């Protein structure tokens, strides 16, 4: 059983990651916390509760953390994820309520109660994680496996020419988190899923079609470039229908920016790394984040050759297997959708 602490900014690809993790029978959600990013923190929490309930996970504690980055104004991305963060999907209102516990407190208390047992996955800006480490500097030692979706090293950024979105939203938090891992044992270093490899995970219309088939939907689920933008799914599986509507928005966004009718599902890949179900390789590096330069704000830099003479503080994913990743996604989420019908 994987015991998971998760921090999200749900988010289309966060929603897909949540659905995937919920589809795994050996996944225990210890708690999920909301960081501001794709949408504001309250909307993140609502989206997360609704998505978990749609997936049959009604007993998960969802908490709100920070409402803004550590020291700069919050910027959200309705043009990328839609005004409510889930693209064209309109999720049923959640019946559950947001926890009264602050996210940082929740992370610290959970890690202290189960030292070395928890897998932590952060698919959002690192604001809540940085605040939790401020409260408990031993947190990197208390957690077990840690997976971060963020950064860009040899790949073009997706927010500025050099910066990836999660890191650019709160670069000061990212800098603090990486600094906290210097000198720790190699097996405690975070696994970093950067754009260098997450942008290889390109979800396409044929994957949506195969997902609906795996769920046993009665009609073919066609999400095609020639169809009108905003067309809503009529799939007889609620989970497939909402994921299809979310992903159509993501396809339309990527096409608008010249990347083709596809979706880079970064957070799903990071979820599979956390779950231990996807193929990947890593390289040790010392990572730092630019927080002073206006031109390069949020840029992540990796020293693979110890030129800075600092100990490594990250294991950066250097390779993955998109075909295996999508086979796993379709099998597992399709199976969950079939069970929930």
PDB file of N, CA and C in Angstrom, residues 5-74:
ATOM      1  N   UNK A   5       0.799  11.569   0.291  1.00  0.00           N
ATOM      2  CA  UNK A   5       0.508  12.973   0.557  1.00  0.00           C
ATOM      3  C   UNK A   5       0.630  13.694  -0.770  1.00  0.00           C
ATOM      4  N   UNK A   6      -0.382  14.464  -1.131  1.00  0.00           N
ATOM      5  CA  UNK A   6      -0.428  15.054  -2.461  1.00  0.00           C
ATOM      6  C   UNK A   6      -0.731  16.537  -2.351  1.00  0.00           C
ATOM      7  N   UNK A   7       0.023  17.355  -3.086  1.00  0.00           N
ATOM      8  CA  UNK A   7      -0.260  18.786  -3.166  1.00  0.00           C
ATOM      9  C   UNK A   7      -0.495  19.131  -4.633  1.00  0.00           C
ATOM     10  N   UNK A   8      -1.622  19.791  -4.915  1.00  0.00           N
ATOM     11  CA  UNK A   8      -2.078  19.993  -6.290  1.00  0.00           C
ATOM     12  C   UNK A   8      -2.519  21.433  -6.507  1.00  0.00           C
ATOM     13  N   UNK A   9      -2.686  21.791  -7.803  1.00  0.00           N
ATOM     14  CA  UNK A   9      -3.346  23.060  -8.156  1.00  0.00           C
ATOM     15  C   UNK A   9      -4.362  22.778  -9.274  1.00  0.00           C
ATOM     16  N   UNK A  10      -5.226  21.841  -9.034  1.00  0.00           N
ATOM     17  CA  UNK A  10      -6.137  21.194 -10.006  1.00  0.00           C
ATOM     18  C   UNK A  10      -6.945  22.199 -10.810  1.00  0.00           C
ATOM     19  N   UNK A  11      -6.754  22.357 -12.135  1.00  0.00           N
ATOM     20  CA  UNK A  11      -5.843  21.843 -13.133  1.00  0.00           C
ATOM     21  C   UNK A  11      -6.271  20.598 -13.885  1.00  0.00           C
ATOM     22  N   UNK A  12      -6.221  20.708 -15.271  1.00  0.00           N
ATOM     23  CA  UNK A  12      -6.629  19.583 -16.116  1.00  0.00           C
ATOM     24  C   UNK A  12      -5.721  18.387 -15.904  1.00  0.00           C
ATOM     25  N   UNK A  13      -4.407  18.579 -15.997  1.00  0.00           N
ATOM     26  CA  UNK A  13      -3.544  17.407 -15.868  1.00  0.00           C
ATOM     27  C   UNK A  13      -3.461  16.932 -14.422  1.00  0.00           C
ATOM     28  N   UNK A  14      -3.665  17.837 -13.435  1.00  0.00           N
ATOM     29  CA  UNK A  14      -3.808  17.374 -12.042  1.00  0.00           C
ATOM     30  C   UNK A  14      -5.034  16.466 -11.911  1.00  0.00           C
ATOM     31  N   UNK A  15      -6.145  16.858 -12.569  1.00  0.00           N
ATOM     32  CA  UNK A  15      -7.367  16.059 -12.494  1.00  0.00           C
ATOM     33  C   UNK A  15      -7.143  14.662 -13.062  1.00  0.00           C
ATOM     34  N   UNK A  16      -6.423  14.583 -14.177  1.00  0.00           N
ATOM     35  CA  UNK A  16      -6.113  13.281 -14.754  1.00  0.00           C
ATOM     36  C   UNK A  16      -5.231  12.468 -13.806  1.00  0.00           C
ATOM     37  N   UNK A  17      -4.274  13.135 -13.171  1.00  0.00           N
ATOM     38  CA  UNK A  17      -3.414  12.451 -12.201  1.00  0.00           C
ATOM     39  C   UNK A  17      -4.221  11.932 -11.021  1.00  0.00           C
ATOM     40  N   UNK A  18      -5.164  12.730 -10.536  1.00  0.00           N
ATOM     41  CA  UNK A  18      -6.020  12.282  -9.431  1.00  0.00           C
ATOM     42  C   UNK A  18      -6.834  11.059  -9.838  1.00  0.00           C
ATOM     43  N   UNK A  19      -7.401  11.092 -11.051  1.00  0.00           N
ATOM     44  CA  UNK A  19      -8.188   9.953 -11.524  1.00  0.00           C
ATOM     45  C   UNK A  19      -7.312   8.704 -11.605  1.00  0.00           C
ATOM     46  N   UNK A  20      -6.086   8.870 -12.098  1.00  0.00           N
ATOM     47  CA  UNK A  20      -5.196   7.713 -12.186  1.00  0.00           C
ATOM     48  C   UNK A  20      -4.867   7.161 -10.808  1.00  0.00           C
ATOM     49  N   UNK A  21      -4.486   8.015  -9.884  1.00  0.00           N
ATOM     50  CA  UNK A  21      -4.131   7.544  -8.546  1.00  0.00           C
ATOM     51  C   UNK A  21      -5.334   6.897  -7.861  1.00  0.00           C
ATOM     52  N   UNK A  22      -6.537   7.463  -8.081  1.00  0.00           N
ATOM     53  CA  UNK A  22      -7.745   6.879  -7.497  1.00  0.00           C
ATOM     54  C   UNK A  22      -8.059   5.513  -8.087  1.00  0.00           C
ATOM     55  N   UNK A  23      -7.566   5.251  -9.292  1.00  0.00           N
ATOM     56  CA  UNK A  23      -7.843   3.965  -9.945  1.00  0.00           C
ATOM     57  C   UNK A  23      -6.980   2.836  -9.405  1.00  0.00           C
ATOM     58  N   UNK A  24      -5.954   3.171  -8.627  1.00  0.00           N
ATOM     59  CA  UNK A  24      -5.026   2.161  -8.125  1.00  0.00           C
ATOM     60  C   UNK A  24      -5.521   1.618  -6.798  1.00  0.00           C
ATOM     61  N   UNK A  25      -5.802   0.329  -6.692  1.00  0.00           N
ATOM     62  CA  UNK A  25      -6.373  -0.218  -5.454  1.00  0.00           C
ATOM     63  C   UNK A  25      -5.426  -0.167  -4.269  1.00  0.00           C
ATOM     64  N   UNK A  26      -4.119  -0.068  -4.525  1.00  0.00           N
ATOM     65  CA  UNK A  26      -3.157  -0.056  -3.419  1.00  0.00           C
ATOM     66  C   UNK A  26      -2.690   1.361  -3.087  1.00  0.00           C
ATOM     67  N   UNK A  27      -3.512   2.372  -3.414  1.00  0.00           N
ATOM     68  CA  UNK A  27      -3.161   3.762  -3.151  1.00  0.00           C
ATOM     69  C   UNK A  27      -4.021   4.309  -2.013  1.00  0.00           C
ATOM     70  N   UNK A  28      -3.384   4.663  -0.903  1.00  0.00           N
ATOM     71  CA  UNK A  28      -4.069   5.306   0.211  1.00  0.00           C
ATOM     72  C   UNK A  28      -3.793   6.806   0.164  1.00  0.00           C
ATOM     73  N   UNK A  29      -4.856   7.606   0.042  1.00  0.00           N
ATOM     74  CA  UNK A  29      -4.712   9.054   0.089  1.00  0.00           C
ATOM     75  C   UNK A  29      -4.692   9.481   1.553  1.00  0.00           C
ATOM     76  N   UNK A  30      -3.533   9.799   2.072  1.00  0.00           N
ATOM     77  CA  UNK A  30      -3.450  10.286   3.450  1.00  0.00           C
ATOM     78  C   UNK A  30      -4.094  11.659   3.531  1.00  0.00           C
ATOM     79  N   UNK A  31      -3.790  12.518   2.572  1.00  0.00           N
ATOM     80  CA  UNK A  31      -4.421  13.838   2.473  1.00  0.00           C
ATOM     81  C   UNK A  31      -4.023  14.455   1.144  1.00  0.00           C
ATOM     82  N   UNK A  32      -4.845  15.410   0.694  1.00  0.00           N
ATOM     83  CA  UNK A  32      -4.530  16.199  -0.497  1.00  0.00           C
ATOM     84  C   UNK A  32      -4.646  17.666  -0.104  1.00  0.00           C
ATOM     85  N   UNK A  33      -3.636  18.455  -0.460  1.00  0.00           N
ATOM     86  CA  UNK A  33      -3.647  19.872  -0.129  1.00  0.00           C
ATOM     87  C   UNK A  33      -3.616  20.710  -1.393  1.00  0.00           C
ATOM     88  N   UNK A  34      -4.160  21.924  -1.275  1.00  0.00           N
ATOM     89  CA  UNK A  34      -4.361  22.796  -2.428  1.00  0.00           C
ATOM     90  C   UNK A  34      -3.406  23.969  -2.373  1.00  0.00           C
ATOM     91  N   UNK A  35      -2.605  24.116  -3.437  1.00  0.00           N
ATOM     92  CA  UNK A  35      -1.753  25.297  -3.616  1.00  0.00           C
ATOM     93  C   UNK A  35      -2.352  26.175  -4.707  1.00  0.00           C
ATOM     94  N   UNK A  36      -2.253  27.495  -4.585  1.00  0.00           N
ATOM     95  CA  UNK A  36      -2.695  28.363  -5.682  1.00  0.00           C
ATOM     96  C   UNK A  36      -1.749  28.220  -6.866  1.00  0.00           C
ATOM     97  N   UNK A  37      -2.323  28.172  -8.060  1.00  0.00           N
ATOM     98  CA  UNK A  37      -1.492  28.012  -9.251  1.00  0.00           C
ATOM     99  C   UNK A  37      -2.330  28.138 -10.507  1.00  0.00           C
ATOM    100  N   UNK A  38      -2.812  26.998 -11.021  1.00  0.00           N
ATOM    101  CA  UNK A  38      -3.663  27.061 -12.213  1.00  0.00           C
ATOM    102  C   UNK A  38      -4.908  27.898 -11.957  1.00  0.00           C
ATOM    103  N   UNK A  39      -5.484  27.753 -10.752  1.00  0.00           N
ATOM    104  CA  UNK A  39      -6.594  28.586 -10.281  1.00  0.00           C
ATOM    105  C   UNK A  39      -6.297  28.941  -8.831  1.00  0.00           C
ATOM    106  N   UNK A  40      -7.157  29.750  -8.216  1.00  0.00           N
ATOM    107  CA  UNK A  40      -6.909  30.135  -6.828  1.00  0.00           C
ATOM    108  C   UNK A  40      -7.122  28.939  -5.896  1.00  0.00           C
ATOM    109  N   UNK A  41      -6.612  29.037  -4.680  1.00  0.00           N
ATOM    110  CA  UNK A  41      -6.562  27.885  -3.778  1.00  0.00           C
ATOM    111  C   UNK A  41      -7.947  27.339  -3.441  1.00  0.00           C
ATOM    112  N   UNK A  42      -8.940  28.219  -3.260  1.00  0.00           N
ATOM    113  CA  UNK A  42     -10.288  27.726  -2.944  1.00  0.00           C
ATOM    114  C   UNK A  42     -10.855  26.918  -4.112  1.00  0.00           C
ATOM    115  N   UNK A  43     -10.653  27.402  -5.344  1.00  0.00           N
ATOM    116  CA  UNK A  43     -11.141  26.662  -6.505  1.00  0.00           C
ATOM    117  C   UNK A  43     -10.388  25.353  -6.667  1.00  0.00           C
ATOM    118  N   UNK A  44      -9.085  25.363  -6.386  1.00  0.00           N
ATOM    119  CA  UNK A  44      -8.312  24.120  -6.405  1.00  0.00           C
ATOM    120  C   UNK A  44      -8.930  23.095  -5.473  1.00  0.00           C
ATOM    121  N   UNK A  45      -9.254  23.512  -4.258  1.00  0.00           N
ATOM    122  CA  UNK A  45      -9.818  22.582  -3.270  1.00  0.00           C
ATOM    123  C   UNK A  45     -11.166  22.042  -3.739  1.00  0.00           C
ATOM    124  N   UNK A  46     -12.024  22.909  -4.289  1.00  0.00           N
ATOM    125  CA  UNK A  46     -13.326  22.457  -4.792  1.00  0.00           C
ATOM    126  C   UNK A  46     -13.148  21.465  -5.943  1.00  0.00           C
ATOM    127  N   UNK A  47     -12.262  21.801  -6.879  1.00  0.00           N
ATOM    128  CA  UNK A  47     -12.017  20.896  -7.995  1.00  0.00           C
ATOM    129  C   UNK A  47     -11.512  19.542  -7.508  1.00  0.00           C
ATOM    130  N   UNK A  48     -10.631  19.577  -6.529  1.00  0.00           N
ATOM    131  CA  UNK A  48     -10.023  18.346  -6.026  1.00  0.00           C
ATOM    132  C   UNK A  48     -11.051  17.474  -5.325  1.00  0.00           C
ATOM    133  N   UNK A  49     -11.855  18.067  -4.447  1.00  0.00           N
ATOM    134  CA  UNK A  49     -12.926  17.314  -3.788  1.00  0.00           C
ATOM    135  C   UNK A  49     -13.870  16.701  -4.825  1.00  0.00           C
ATOM    136  N   UNK A  50     -14.273  17.501  -5.803  1.00  0.00           N
ATOM    137  CA  UNK A  50     -15.225  17.017  -6.807  1.00  0.00           C
ATOM    138  C   UNK A  50     -14.622  15.884  -7.629  1.00  0.00           C
ATOM    139  N   UNK A  51     -13.361  16.008  -7.987  1.00  0.00           N
ATOM    140  CA  UNK A  51     -12.718  14.974  -8.804  1.00  0.00           C
ATOM    141  C   UNK A  51     -12.573  13.682  -8.012  1.00  0.00           C
ATOM    142  N   UNK A  52     -12.153  13.782  -6.767  1.00  0.00           N
ATOM    143  CA  UNK A  52     -12.007  12.582  -5.942  1.00  0.00           C
ATOM    144  C   UNK A  52     -13.356  11.888  -5.747  1.00  0.00           C
ATOM    145  N   UNK A  53     -14.411  12.664  -5.519  1.00  0.00           N
ATOM    146  CA  UNK A  53     -15.739  12.057  -5.341  1.00  0.00           C
ATOM    147  C   UNK A  53     -16.216  11.411  -6.637  1.00  0.00           C
ATOM    148  N   UNK A  54     -15.947  12.049  -7.769  1.00  0.00           N
ATOM    149  CA  UNK A  54     -16.303  11.454  -9.059  1.00  0.00           C
ATOM    150  C   UNK A  54     -15.620  10.109  -9.247  1.00  0.00           C
ATOM    151  N   UNK A  55     -14.430   9.961  -8.672  1.00  0.00           N
ATOM    152  CA  UNK A  55     -13.653   8.723  -8.786  1.00  0.00           C
ATOM    153  C   UNK A  55     -13.950   7.736  -7.662  1.00  0.00           C
ATOM    154  N   UNK A  56     -14.939   8.037  -6.834  1.00  0.00           N
ATOM    155  CA  UNK A  56     -15.321   7.118  -5.771  1.00  0.00           C
ATOM    156  C   UNK A  56     -14.514   7.249  -4.503  1.00  0.00           C
ATOM    157  N   UNK A  57     -13.650   8.257  -4.410  1.00  0.00           N
ATOM    158  CA  UNK A  57     -12.845   8.482  -3.200  1.00  0.00           C
ATOM    159  C   UNK A  57     -13.494   9.610  -2.403  1.00  0.00           C
ATOM    160  N   UNK A  58     -14.392   9.248  -1.512  1.00  0.00           N
ATOM    161  CA  UNK A  58     -15.188  10.232  -0.776  1.00  0.00           C
ATOM    162  C   UNK A  58     -14.679  10.485   0.631  1.00  0.00           C
ATOM    163  N   UNK A  59     -13.610   9.808   1.018  1.00  0.00           N
ATOM    164  CA  UNK A  59     -13.162   9.886   2.408  1.00  0.00           C
ATOM    165  C   UNK A  59     -11.788  10.530   2.537  1.00  0.00           C
ATOM    166  N   UNK A  60     -11.405  11.352   1.567  1.00  0.00           N
ATOM    167  CA  UNK A  60     -10.061  11.940   1.550  1.00  0.00           C
ATOM    168  C   UNK A  60     -10.112  13.346   2.148  1.00  0.00           C
ATOM    169  N   UNK A  61      -9.193  13.630   3.068  1.00  0.00           N
ATOM    170  CA  UNK A  61      -9.099  14.969   3.627  1.00  0.00           C
ATOM    171  C   UNK A  61      -8.435  15.896   2.602  1.00  0.00           C
ATOM    172  N   UNK A  62      -9.129  16.973   2.277  1.00  0.00           N
ATOM    173  CA  UNK A  62      -8.612  17.980   1.346  1.00  0.00           C
ATOM    174  C   UNK A  62      -8.506  19.297   2.100  1.00  0.00           C
ATOM    175  N   UNK A  63      -7.324  19.889   2.096  1.00  0.00           N
ATOM    176  CA  UNK A  63      -7.072  21.099   2.877  1.00  0.00           C
ATOM    177  C   UNK A  63      -6.513  22.199   1.991  1.00  0.00           C
ATOM    178  N   UNK A  64      -6.782  23.427   2.376  1.00  0.00           N
ATOM    179  CA  UNK A  64      -6.237  24.598   1.681  1.00  0.00           C
ATOM    180  C   UNK A  64      -4.988  25.053   2.422  1.00  0.00           C
ATOM    181  N   UNK A  65      -3.992  25.476   1.650  1.00  0.00           N
ATOM    182  CA  UNK A  65      -2.782  26.002   2.257  1.00  0.00           C
ATOM    183  C   UNK A  65      -2.659  27.485   2.020  1.00  0.00           C
ATOM    184  N   UNK A  66      -1.558  27.897   1.425  1.00  0.00           N
ATOM    185  CA  UNK A  66      -1.327  29.308   1.123  1.00  0.00           C
ATOM    186  C   UNK A  66      -2.336  29.799   0.086  1.00  0.00           C
ATOM    187  N   UNK A  67      -2.579  31.107   0.109  1.00  0.00           N
ATOM    188  CA  UNK A  67      -3.463  31.722  -0.875  1.00  0.00           C
ATOM    189  C   UNK A  67      -2.700  32.503  -1.934  1.00  0.00           C
ATOM    190  N   UNK A  68      -1.373  32.608  -1.752  1.00  0.00           N
ATOM    191  CA  UNK A  68      -0.532  33.327  -2.704  1.00  0.00           C
ATOM    192  C   UNK A  68       0.885  32.799  -2.577  1.00  0.00           C
ATOM    193  N   UNK A  69       1.728  33.022  -3.581  1.00  0.00           N
ATOM    194  CA  UNK A  69       3.140  32.655  -3.454  1.00  0.00           C
ATOM    195  C   UNK A  69       3.802  33.354  -2.272  1.00  0.00           C
ATOM    196  N   UNK A  70       5.015  32.908  -1.950  1.00  0.00           N
ATOM    197  CA  UNK A  70       5.688  33.407  -0.758  1.00  0.00           C
ATOM    198  C   UNK A  70       5.923  34.908  -0.792  1.00  0.00           C
ATOM    199  N   UNK A  71       6.308  35.460  -1.956  1.00  0.00           N
ATOM    200  CA  UNK A  71       6.688  36.873  -1.949  1.00  0.00           C
ATOM    201  C   UNK A  71       6.359  37.628  -3.229  1.00  0.00           C
ATOM    202  N   UNK A  72       5.617  37.017  -4.137  1.00  0.00           N
ATOM    203  CA  UNK A  72       5.209  37.707  -5.364  1.00  0.00           C
ATOM    204  C   UNK A  72       3.712  37.511  -5.562  1.00  0.00           C
ATOM    205  N   UNK A  73       3.052  38.349  -6.370  1.00  0.00           N
ATOM    206  CA  UNK A  73       1.608  38.188  -6.596  1.00  0.00           C
ATOM    207  C   UNK A  73       1.294  36.869  -7.315  1.00  0.00           C
ATOM    208  N   UNK A  74       0.103  36.353  -7.058  1.00  0.00           N
ATOM    209  CA  UNK A  74      -0.356  35.136  -7.727  1.00  0.00           C
ATOM    210  C   UNK A  74      -0.791  35.445  -9.155  1.00  0.00           C
TER     211      UNK A  74
END
